[in-house]
């Protein structure tokens, strides 16, 4: 069995993110990029499936993502069998283009199972698994918290996945392979890869570079959506310190609640 | 062990086998030969075990020590020991004078007894038979003045030996100091028993005492049986026994019979002891001198790199250990000093450095079918160190992961161990294995990931590192662009922690006022890697060190000073192994210098304070005077805590502990320390390490001492005492 884990590098949220002069994107120049945390979960789940079944795990990244190599090497250090860097998807591909690049690769190098993060913090659109499923014509399940190969009966090959909903309810689904899974959280916290192992892997090289050509998509080539304007988040709240004796503070609270129309009288 | 000398009638000597017939003599020689073979076999088994270890690079250290040469640390304390240390039992006397004195007499008593036996053997079994064969008459040098000196020496040393042994028995049996208790810090689920340890201790002490007691009873009987010639005055203790015998009404004839019986009892005990040595804690007689002379504190300051040519990180099998480390395991005498001082053990963590060593010893012995007879732990189930070979990993199995992660790498154990056991490098090696397996606290993992991506453990952008300088009314020089005298290596805590940044600004202002040329590396300064390395993440340490060394190489400066003692240790002692040597100071050394030279004019503060020595400053790097010089210069009265200087007590933050959960502790080390200070009549708890500032401010609050005890960085005191030149507003206002 072959599992492909498409991964995305996103800006490290500890950085101060600035909007470009034209207001339609973020200034990527000095930003440090790190692996999308949901993709880290997806990789962990894939590695758990590998441990249970002996599957082959391939980590997949887009060459246009800054610092993606670090994530790909880390994936190998954690136990992925191979890492592939895709080129030819443009400078800053949107999710639809990203999906077409990945689908282009999968067309030539089919996978039994694709596990990827359910979303990424930079766009939060959660479209990659679904789009990928559509482009490949494979079933797709998102917001998954565990994946296991169905071993009884083995025909046709399938995985049993678990989706969690609000209120403590969960669903268990059996999905025929090949399939695309959007992973919310792995069964265990992503493992730690010691830096010495990552550095060994880096020294050995071994990321394969592939230009897959984009799979056919919509007429515009991308999602057809254009960013008109980006805004820094507005400060939505601020704390107001109430001072004085307990009675005075109580009075101020009552006044506040009244002035906001939260209590009557 | 020789019987004690007395004399035969006319000649000033005594008969070696008095009252023992030929059959008896033959039996004695046969048994002696067997005993020597048993001893040699045991010794061979031990040495064979150590030979499985890889090279330790300590042969030269050992031979230098034998020649009496010690390597001296940064402030004159010895990093290695010499035969003099050994001869004086001084490591044992450290912070336990009575044990040291007792051991001194046991050590020399034993050597005298041993040499005396060798002399007798040479005279009786070599000189005698050889001269007989060559010249037809049996020669002996065992008479006359030689015999007199011999008698007096053996008799007095023997008695001191006996008294010392008895005092040790009283200590162990009646006084029972905490450190001699064998309770484990980490309790196995199914329980354990260390009764055999206790038995081993008493058999050892008991055998020695019995050997000496029989020696005196024997000597007394001989002196009485021989009519007490004049020269027995030079055997004062043996003669006293003879006098007691005759006081009790024993006749010389009866004494001769008693002598024969006692001779056999004494000989049997002595031979049993010799055979027993390699199989028991008596082994320390042979092993510990070597271990002490081969020990080197530098290995803790500058940790060993990865095992050359290994395909795994850290230690997984016996052959990963160096011979010195395997020797360490056998060298431990269970004296409990490390157990006593360990902050992890004190805090209720499942770590005791003594237990760690004993467990590893037991693990090696389980795997190797070790020859120790008593002196081992028993458990109802074969878990941990008792598990069959290969069944559990060392790191995380033989030694539980929680035990290994509990160490603060404070070095108190290495510092106090009288026999030169080096616990800290071992713990780090085992942590390396845990890191390799990913067995670590999630918070530690997060810190490591932050360090790998941004060069700091705070998870803040590397570009924010110098943001603390924003509040200053001058720009701190960028040492990458402009050469400076001092490069200030600020460190993560002083740079990023909101509570410490004001202190960093204070220090910057002081140096600026004093006209010191200094600069920083801005975002090119990354964490030095001290704690990372001690947490066992060697690869990350290498990465950080490479980055920092490149950044330092690109900057222009003459010397470095650091705010953080942990950083100081790594820059000063560990980067040189990577080809980067600098002169590195702690900021207290720089401040003390500026106060001495008058660059910082101060008025006396007249405060009563106590000062906490950071482990990495005082114990690791012996910087203890500079902060005290500052306090004196500021006119502060320093009241020392009982544990000060090299005996300081850890705050609990080192070795990566600051990134880990400490909720399992019953009392945080920092709280223990604050309570120690609260017993003194002082209002200020002065620190000189950024981590200490956070650890102790918290601890003062959680122990409810924050109202009476103010935790202060020493910089703040200097700042308060500083006499700033009055602003020159006009001649009228200028005072002389
Ligand atoms: S270094 Fe300190 S914390 Fe670690 S075992 Fe030794 S005494 Fe205990
Ligand atoms: S390791 Fe050293 S200090 Fe600790 S118990 Fe053993 S001999 Fe004593």
mmCIF file of C-alpha atoms and ligand atoms in Angstrom, chain B residues 179 288 328-329 331-341 352-355 357-358 361 412-414 416-423, ligand 2:
data_model
loop_
_atom_site.group_PDB
_atom_site.id
_atom_site.type_symbol
_atom_site.label_atom_id
_atom_site.label_comp_id
_atom_site.label_asym_id
_atom_site.label_seq_id
_atom_site.Cartn_x
_atom_site.Cartn_y
_atom_site.Cartn_z
ATOM 1 C CA UNK B 179 22.405 9.517 53.585
ATOM 2 C CA UNK B 288 37.885 3.257 43.918
ATOM 3 C CA UNK B 328 31.969 4.178 38.141
ATOM 4 C CA UNK B 329 29.126 1.707 38.545
ATOM 5 C CA UNK B 331 33.006 2.208 42.490
ATOM 6 C CA UNK B 332 29.898 3.526 44.220
ATOM 7 C CA UNK B 333 30.132 2.725 47.918
ATOM 8 C CA UNK B 334 26.519 3.741 48.566
ATOM 9 C CA UNK B 335 27.783 6.529 50.788
ATOM 10 C CA UNK B 336 24.648 8.440 49.881
ATOM 11 C CA UNK B 337 26.201 11.874 49.682
ATOM 12 C CA UNK B 338 24.869 12.432 46.177
ATOM 13 C CA UNK B 339 21.480 11.096 47.277
ATOM 14 C CA UNK B 340 21.544 13.617 50.095
ATOM 15 C CA UNK B 341 22.360 16.718 48.046
ATOM 16 C CA UNK B 352 18.486 9.671 43.154
ATOM 17 C CA UNK B 353 21.948 9.725 41.588
ATOM 18 C CA UNK B 354 22.995 6.941 43.956
ATOM 19 C CA UNK B 355 20.077 4.735 42.893
ATOM 20 C CA UNK B 357 24.355 4.222 39.635
ATOM 21 C CA UNK B 358 23.278 1.212 41.678
ATOM 22 C CA UNK B 361 25.406 -1.642 38.195
ATOM 23 C CA UNK B 412 25.998 18.496 43.038
ATOM 24 C CA UNK B 413 26.356 14.714 42.785
ATOM 25 C CA UNK B 414 29.571 14.798 40.754
ATOM 26 C CA UNK B 416 30.406 15.611 46.264
ATOM 27 C CA UNK B 417 31.042 12.021 45.216
ATOM 28 C CA UNK B 418 34.121 10.961 47.175
ATOM 29 C CA UNK B 419 35.114 8.297 44.688
ATOM 30 C CA UNK B 420 34.896 10.252 41.450
ATOM 31 C CA UNK B 421 31.660 8.907 39.993
ATOM 32 C CA UNK B 422 30.457 11.135 37.147
ATOM 33 C CA UNK B 423 26.694 10.917 37.046
HETATM 34 S S1 LIG C 2 27.757 7.740 43.610
HETATM 35 FE FE1 LIG C 2 29.389 8.540 44.877
HETATM 36 S S2 LIG C 2 28.374 9.974 46.256
HETATM 37 FE FE2 LIG C 2 26.790 8.730 45.353
HETATM 38 S S3 LIG C 2 26.474 7.083 46.811
HETATM 39 FE FE3 LIG C 2 27.922 6.338 45.298
HETATM 40 S S4 LIG C 2 29.917 6.790 46.160
HETATM 41 FE FE4 LIG C 2 28.441 8.013 47.289
#
